[in-house]
JSON list of C-alpha atoms and ligand atoms in Angstrom, two decimals:
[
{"chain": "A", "resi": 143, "resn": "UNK", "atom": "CA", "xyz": [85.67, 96.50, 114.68]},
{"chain": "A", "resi": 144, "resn": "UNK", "atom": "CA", "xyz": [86.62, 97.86, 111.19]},
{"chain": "A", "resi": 145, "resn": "UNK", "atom": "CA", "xyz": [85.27, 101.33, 110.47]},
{"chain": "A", "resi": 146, "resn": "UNK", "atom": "CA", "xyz": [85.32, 101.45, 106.47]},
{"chain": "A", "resi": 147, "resn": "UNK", "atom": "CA", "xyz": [84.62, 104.88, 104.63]},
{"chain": "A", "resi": 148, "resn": "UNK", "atom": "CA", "xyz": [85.17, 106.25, 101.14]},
{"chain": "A", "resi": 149, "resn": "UNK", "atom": "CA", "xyz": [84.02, 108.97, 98.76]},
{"chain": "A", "resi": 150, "resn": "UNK", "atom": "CA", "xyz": [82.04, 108.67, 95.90]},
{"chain": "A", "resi": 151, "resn": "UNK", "atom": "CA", "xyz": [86.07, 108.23, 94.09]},
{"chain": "A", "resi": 152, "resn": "UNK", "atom": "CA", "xyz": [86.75, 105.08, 96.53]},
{"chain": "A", "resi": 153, "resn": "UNK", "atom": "CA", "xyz": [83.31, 103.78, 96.11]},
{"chain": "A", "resi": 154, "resn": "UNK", "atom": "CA", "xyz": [84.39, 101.20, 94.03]},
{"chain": "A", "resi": 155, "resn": "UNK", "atom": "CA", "xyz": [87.44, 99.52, 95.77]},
{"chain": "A", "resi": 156, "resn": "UNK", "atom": "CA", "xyz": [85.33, 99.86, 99.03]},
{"chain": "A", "resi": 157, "resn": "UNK", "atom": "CA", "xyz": [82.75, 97.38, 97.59]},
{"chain": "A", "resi": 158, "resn": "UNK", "atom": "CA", "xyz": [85.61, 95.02, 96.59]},
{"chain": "A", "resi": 159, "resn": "UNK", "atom": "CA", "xyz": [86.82, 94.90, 100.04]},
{"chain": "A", "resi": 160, "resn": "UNK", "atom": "CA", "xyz": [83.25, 94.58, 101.43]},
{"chain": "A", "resi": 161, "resn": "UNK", "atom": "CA", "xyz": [82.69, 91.45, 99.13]},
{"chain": "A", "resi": 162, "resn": "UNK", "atom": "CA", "xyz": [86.34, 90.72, 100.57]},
{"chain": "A", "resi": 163, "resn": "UNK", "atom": "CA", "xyz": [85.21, 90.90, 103.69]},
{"chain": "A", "resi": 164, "resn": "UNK", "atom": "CA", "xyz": [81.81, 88.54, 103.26]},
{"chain": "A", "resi": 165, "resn": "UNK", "atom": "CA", "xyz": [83.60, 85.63, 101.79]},
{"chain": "A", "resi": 166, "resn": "UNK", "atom": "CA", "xyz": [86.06, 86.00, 105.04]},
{"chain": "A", "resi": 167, "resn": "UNK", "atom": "CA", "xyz": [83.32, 86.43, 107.62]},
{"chain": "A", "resi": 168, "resn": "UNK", "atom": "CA", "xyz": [84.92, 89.68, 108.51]},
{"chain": "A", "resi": 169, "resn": "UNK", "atom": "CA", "xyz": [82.37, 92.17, 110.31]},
{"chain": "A", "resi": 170, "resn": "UNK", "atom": "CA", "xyz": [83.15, 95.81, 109.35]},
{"chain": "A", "resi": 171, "resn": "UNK", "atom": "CA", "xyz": [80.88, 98.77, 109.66]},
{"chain": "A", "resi": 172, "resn": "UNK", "atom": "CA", "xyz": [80.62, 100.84, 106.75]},
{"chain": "A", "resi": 173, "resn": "UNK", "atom": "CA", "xyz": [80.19, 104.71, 107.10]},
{"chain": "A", "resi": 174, "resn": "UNK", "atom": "CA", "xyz": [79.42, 105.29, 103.40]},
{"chain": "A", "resi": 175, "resn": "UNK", "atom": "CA", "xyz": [79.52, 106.67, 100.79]},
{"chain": "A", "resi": 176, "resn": "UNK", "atom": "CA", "xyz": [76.84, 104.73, 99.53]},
{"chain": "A", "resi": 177, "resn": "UNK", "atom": "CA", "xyz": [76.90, 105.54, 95.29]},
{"chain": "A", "resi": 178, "resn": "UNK", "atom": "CA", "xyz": [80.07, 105.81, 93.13]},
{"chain": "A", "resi": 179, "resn": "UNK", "atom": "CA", "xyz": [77.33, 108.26, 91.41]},
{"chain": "A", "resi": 180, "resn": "UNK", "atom": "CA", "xyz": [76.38, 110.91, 94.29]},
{"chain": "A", "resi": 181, "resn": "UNK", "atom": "CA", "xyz": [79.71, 113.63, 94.64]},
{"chain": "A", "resi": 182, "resn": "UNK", "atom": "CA", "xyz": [80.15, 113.15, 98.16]},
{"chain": "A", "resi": 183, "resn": "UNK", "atom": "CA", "xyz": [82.92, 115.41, 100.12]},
{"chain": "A", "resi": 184, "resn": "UNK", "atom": "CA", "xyz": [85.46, 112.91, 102.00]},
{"chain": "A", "resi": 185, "resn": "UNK", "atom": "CA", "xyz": [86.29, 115.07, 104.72]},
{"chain": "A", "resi": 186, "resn": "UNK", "atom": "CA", "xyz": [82.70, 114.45, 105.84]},
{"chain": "A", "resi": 187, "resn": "UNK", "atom": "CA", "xyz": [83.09, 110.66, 105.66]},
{"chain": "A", "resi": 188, "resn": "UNK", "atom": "CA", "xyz": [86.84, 110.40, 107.19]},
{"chain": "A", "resi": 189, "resn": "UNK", "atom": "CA", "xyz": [85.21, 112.67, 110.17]},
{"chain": "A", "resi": 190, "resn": "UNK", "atom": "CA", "xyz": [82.37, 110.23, 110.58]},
{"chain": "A", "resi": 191, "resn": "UNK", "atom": "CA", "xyz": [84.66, 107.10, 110.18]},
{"chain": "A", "resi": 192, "resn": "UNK", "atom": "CA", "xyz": [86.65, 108.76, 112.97]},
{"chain": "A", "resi": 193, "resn": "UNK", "atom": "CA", "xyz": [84.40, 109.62, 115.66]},
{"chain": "A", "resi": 194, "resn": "UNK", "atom": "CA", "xyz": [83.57, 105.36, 115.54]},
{"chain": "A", "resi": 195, "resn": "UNK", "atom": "CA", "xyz": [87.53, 104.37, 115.34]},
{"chain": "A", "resi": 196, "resn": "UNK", "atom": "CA", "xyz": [88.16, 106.12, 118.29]},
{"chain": "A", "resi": 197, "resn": "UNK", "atom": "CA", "xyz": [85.31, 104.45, 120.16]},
{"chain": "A", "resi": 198, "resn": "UNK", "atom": "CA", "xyz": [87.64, 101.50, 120.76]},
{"chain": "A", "resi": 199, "resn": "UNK", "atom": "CA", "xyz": [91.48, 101.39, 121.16]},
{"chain": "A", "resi": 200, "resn": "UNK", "atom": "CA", "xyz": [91.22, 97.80, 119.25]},
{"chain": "A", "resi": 201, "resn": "UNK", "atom": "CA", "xyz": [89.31, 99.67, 115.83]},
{"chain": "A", "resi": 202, "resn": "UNK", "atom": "CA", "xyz": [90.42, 100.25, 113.15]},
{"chain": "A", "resi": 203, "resn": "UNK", "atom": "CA", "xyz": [89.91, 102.10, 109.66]},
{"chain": "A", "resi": 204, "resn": "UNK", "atom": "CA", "xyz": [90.31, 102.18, 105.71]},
{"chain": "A", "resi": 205, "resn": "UNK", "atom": "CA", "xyz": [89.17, 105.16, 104.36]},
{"chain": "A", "resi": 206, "resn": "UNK", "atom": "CA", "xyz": [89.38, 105.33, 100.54]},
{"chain": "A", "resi": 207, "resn": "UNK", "atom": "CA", "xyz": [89.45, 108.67, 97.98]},
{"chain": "A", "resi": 208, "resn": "UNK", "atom": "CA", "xyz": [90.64, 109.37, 94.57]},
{"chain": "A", "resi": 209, "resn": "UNK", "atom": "CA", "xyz": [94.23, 109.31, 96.12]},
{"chain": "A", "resi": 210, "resn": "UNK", "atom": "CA", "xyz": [93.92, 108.65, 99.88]},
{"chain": "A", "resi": 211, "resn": "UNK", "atom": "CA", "xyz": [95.43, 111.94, 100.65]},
{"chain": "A", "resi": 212, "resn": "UNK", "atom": "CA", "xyz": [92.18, 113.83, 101.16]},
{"chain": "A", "resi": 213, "resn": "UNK", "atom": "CA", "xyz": [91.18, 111.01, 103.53]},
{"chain": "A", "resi": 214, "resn": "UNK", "atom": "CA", "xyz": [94.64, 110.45, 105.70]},
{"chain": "A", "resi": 215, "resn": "UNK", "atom": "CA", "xyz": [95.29, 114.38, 105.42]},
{"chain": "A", "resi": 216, "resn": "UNK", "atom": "CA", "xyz": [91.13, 114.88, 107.42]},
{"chain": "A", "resi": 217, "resn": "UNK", "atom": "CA", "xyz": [92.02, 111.70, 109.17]},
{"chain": "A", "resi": 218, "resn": "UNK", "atom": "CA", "xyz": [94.98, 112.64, 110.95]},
{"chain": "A", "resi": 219, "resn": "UNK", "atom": "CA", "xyz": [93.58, 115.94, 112.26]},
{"chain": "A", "resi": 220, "resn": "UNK", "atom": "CA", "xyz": [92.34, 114.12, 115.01]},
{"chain": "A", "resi": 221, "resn": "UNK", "atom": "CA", "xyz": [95.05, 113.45, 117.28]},
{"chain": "A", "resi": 222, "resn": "UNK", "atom": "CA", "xyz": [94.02, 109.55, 118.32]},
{"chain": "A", "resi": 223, "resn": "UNK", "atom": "CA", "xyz": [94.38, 108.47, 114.94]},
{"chain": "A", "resi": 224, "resn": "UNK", "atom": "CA", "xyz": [97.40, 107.47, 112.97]},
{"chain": "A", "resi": 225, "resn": "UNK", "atom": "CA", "xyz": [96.03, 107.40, 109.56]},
{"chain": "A", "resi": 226, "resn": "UNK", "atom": "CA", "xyz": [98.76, 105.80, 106.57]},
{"chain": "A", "resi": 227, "resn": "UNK", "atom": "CA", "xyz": [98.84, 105.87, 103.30]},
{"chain": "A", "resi": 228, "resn": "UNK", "atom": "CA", "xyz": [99.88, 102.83, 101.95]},
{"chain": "A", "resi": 229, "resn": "UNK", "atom": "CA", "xyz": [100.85, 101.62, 98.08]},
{"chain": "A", "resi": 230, "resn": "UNK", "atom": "CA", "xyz": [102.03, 98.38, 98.98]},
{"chain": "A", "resi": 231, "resn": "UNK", "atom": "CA", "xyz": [102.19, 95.92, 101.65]},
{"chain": "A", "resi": 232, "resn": "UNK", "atom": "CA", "xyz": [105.28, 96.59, 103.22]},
{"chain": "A", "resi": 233, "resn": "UNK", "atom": "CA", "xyz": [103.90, 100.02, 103.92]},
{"chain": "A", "resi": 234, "resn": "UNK", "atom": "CA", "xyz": [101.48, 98.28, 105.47]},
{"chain": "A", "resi": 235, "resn": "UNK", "atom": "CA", "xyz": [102.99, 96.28, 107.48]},
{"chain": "A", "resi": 236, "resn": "UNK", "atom": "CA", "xyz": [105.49, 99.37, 108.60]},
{"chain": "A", "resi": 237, "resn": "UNK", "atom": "CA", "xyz": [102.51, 101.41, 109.17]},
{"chain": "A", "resi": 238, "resn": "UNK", "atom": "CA", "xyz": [101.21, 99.05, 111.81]},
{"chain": "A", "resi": 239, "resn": "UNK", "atom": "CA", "xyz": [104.61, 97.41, 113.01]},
{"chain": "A", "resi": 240, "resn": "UNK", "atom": "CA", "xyz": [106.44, 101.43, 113.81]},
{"chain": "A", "resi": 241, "resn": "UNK", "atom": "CA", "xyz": [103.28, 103.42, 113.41]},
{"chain": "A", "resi": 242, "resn": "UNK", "atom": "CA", "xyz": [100.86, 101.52, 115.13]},
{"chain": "A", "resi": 243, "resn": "UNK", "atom": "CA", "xyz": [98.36, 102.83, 112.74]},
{"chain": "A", "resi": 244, "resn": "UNK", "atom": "CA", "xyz": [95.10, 102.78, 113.07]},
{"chain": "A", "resi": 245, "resn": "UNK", "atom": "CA", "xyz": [93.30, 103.75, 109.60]},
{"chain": "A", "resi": 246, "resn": "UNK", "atom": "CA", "xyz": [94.64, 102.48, 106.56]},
{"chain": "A", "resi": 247, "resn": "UNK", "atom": "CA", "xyz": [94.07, 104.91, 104.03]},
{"chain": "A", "resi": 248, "resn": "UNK", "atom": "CA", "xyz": [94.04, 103.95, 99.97]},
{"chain": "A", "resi": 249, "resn": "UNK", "atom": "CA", "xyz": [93.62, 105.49, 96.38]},
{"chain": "A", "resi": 250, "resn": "UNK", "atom": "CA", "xyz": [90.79, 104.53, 94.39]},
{"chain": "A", "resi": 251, "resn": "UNK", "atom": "CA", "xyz": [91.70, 105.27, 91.84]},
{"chain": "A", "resi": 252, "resn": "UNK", "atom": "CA", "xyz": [94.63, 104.28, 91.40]},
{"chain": "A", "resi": 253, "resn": "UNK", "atom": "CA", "xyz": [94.94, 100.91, 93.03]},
{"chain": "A", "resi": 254, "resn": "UNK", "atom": "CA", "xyz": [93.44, 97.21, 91.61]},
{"chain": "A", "resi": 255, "resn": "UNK", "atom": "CA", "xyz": [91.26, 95.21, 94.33]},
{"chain": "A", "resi": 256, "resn": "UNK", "atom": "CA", "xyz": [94.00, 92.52, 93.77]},
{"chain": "A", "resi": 257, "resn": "UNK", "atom": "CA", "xyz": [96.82, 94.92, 95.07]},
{"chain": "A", "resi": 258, "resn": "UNK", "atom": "CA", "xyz": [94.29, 96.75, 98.01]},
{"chain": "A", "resi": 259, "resn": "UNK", "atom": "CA", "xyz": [93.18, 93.12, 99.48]},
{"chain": "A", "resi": 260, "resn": "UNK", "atom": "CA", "xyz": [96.62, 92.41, 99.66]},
{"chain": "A", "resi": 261, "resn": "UNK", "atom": "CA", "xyz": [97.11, 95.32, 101.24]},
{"chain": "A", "resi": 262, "resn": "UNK", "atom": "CA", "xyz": [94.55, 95.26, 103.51]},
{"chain": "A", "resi": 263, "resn": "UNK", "atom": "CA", "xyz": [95.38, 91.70, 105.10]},
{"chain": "A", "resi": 264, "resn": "UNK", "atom": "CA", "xyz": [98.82, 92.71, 106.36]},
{"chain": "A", "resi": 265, "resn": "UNK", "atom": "CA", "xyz": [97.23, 95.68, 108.34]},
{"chain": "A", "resi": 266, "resn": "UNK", "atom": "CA", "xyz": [94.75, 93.47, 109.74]},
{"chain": "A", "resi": 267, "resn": "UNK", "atom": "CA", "xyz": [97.24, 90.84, 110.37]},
{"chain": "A", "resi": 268, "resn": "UNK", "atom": "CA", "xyz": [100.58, 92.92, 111.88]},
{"chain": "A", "resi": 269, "resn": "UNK", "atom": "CA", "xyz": [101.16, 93.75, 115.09]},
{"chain": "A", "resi": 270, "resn": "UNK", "atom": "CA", "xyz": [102.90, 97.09, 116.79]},
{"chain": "A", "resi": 271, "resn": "UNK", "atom": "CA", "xyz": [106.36, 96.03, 117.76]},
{"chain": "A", "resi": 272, "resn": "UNK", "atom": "CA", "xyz": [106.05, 98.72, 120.66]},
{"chain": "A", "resi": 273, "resn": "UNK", "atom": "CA", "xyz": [109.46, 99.43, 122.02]},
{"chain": "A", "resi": 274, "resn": "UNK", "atom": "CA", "xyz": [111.08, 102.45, 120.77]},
{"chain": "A", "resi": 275, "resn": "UNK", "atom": "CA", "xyz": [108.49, 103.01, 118.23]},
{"chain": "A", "resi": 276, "resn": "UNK", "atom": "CA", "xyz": [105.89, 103.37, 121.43]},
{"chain": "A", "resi": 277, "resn": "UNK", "atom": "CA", "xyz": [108.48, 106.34, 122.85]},
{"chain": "A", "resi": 278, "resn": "UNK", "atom": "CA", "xyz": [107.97, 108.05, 119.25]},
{"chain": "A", "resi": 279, "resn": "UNK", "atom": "CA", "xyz": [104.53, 107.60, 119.08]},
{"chain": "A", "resi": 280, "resn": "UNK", "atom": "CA", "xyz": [104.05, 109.31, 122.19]},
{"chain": "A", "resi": 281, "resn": "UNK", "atom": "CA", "xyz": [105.73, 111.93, 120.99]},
{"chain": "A", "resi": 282, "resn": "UNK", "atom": "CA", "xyz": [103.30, 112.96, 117.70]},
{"chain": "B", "resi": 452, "resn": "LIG", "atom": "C1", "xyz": [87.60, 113.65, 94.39]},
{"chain": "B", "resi": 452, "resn": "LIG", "atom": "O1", "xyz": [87.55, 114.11, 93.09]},
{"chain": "B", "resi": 452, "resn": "LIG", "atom": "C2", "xyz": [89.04, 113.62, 94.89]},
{"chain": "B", "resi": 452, "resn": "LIG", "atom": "O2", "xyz": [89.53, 114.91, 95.00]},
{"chain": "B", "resi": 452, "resn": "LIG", "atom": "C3", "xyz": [89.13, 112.87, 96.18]},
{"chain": "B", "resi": 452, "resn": "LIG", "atom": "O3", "xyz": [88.63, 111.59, 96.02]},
{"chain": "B", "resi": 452, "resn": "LIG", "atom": "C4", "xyz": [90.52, 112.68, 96.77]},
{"chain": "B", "resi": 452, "resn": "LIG", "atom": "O4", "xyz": [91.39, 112.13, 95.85]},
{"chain": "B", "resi": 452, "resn": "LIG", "atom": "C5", "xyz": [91.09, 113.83, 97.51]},
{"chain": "B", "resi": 452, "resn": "LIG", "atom": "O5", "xyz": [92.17, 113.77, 98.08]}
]
């Protein structure tokens, strides 16, 4: 399942992926916000989007802010999830291939739906290459 969560500053890009999402038949759960207009507090939204991720070993995230920081900065607190960060798609595709990440993590504002949907299909599509990435990993 795909646990999607933003603030009222990722609002915006959220919905683009959502309509992403509908024309792809993808199923994702969103935790809200719900209004680019209410001020919403994104630690409250990456916690929520958290307790679900972890629910299931195979979920996964994309929490959106102003920057992403606020989001992967509350979203990594919780030590089983490897929240990223990404600008483009080949931090995507890093994140999941040596990181096995789990939440993908983008800036509202300062990222086009073009570039996020990119984005967005290499983390859904790469795998974890395991190996001496899973010996790291164990050791976060
Ligand atoms: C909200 O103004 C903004 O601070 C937030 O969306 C995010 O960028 C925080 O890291």
């Amino acid at each position: 399942m795909i646990i999607l969560a933003s603030d009222h500053a990722g609002f915006l890009l959220k919905e683009e992926i959502k309509k992403f999402f509908n024309r792809e038949n993808i199923i994702a759960i969103d935790v809200g916000c719900y209004s680019r207009k209410q001020l919403d507090d994104y630690p409250d939204f990456a916690k929520a989007a958290n307790q679900k991720v972890i629910e299931d070993s195979r979920n996964v995230g994309i929490y959106i802010c102003g920057t992403g920081i606020g989001m992967s900065i509350v979203a990594n607190r919780n030590p089983k999830i490897r929240a990223a960060l990404c600008y483009g798609e080949q931090f995507a595709s890093l994140a999941r291939r040596h990181n096995d990440a789990n939440v993908l993590c983008l800036p509202g504002r300062f990222m086009s739906k073009r570039k996020a949907i990119k984005i967005v299909k290499v983390f859904l599509t790469t795998d974890f290459e395991g190996g001496r990435h899973a010996r790291r990993i164990k050791k976060y």
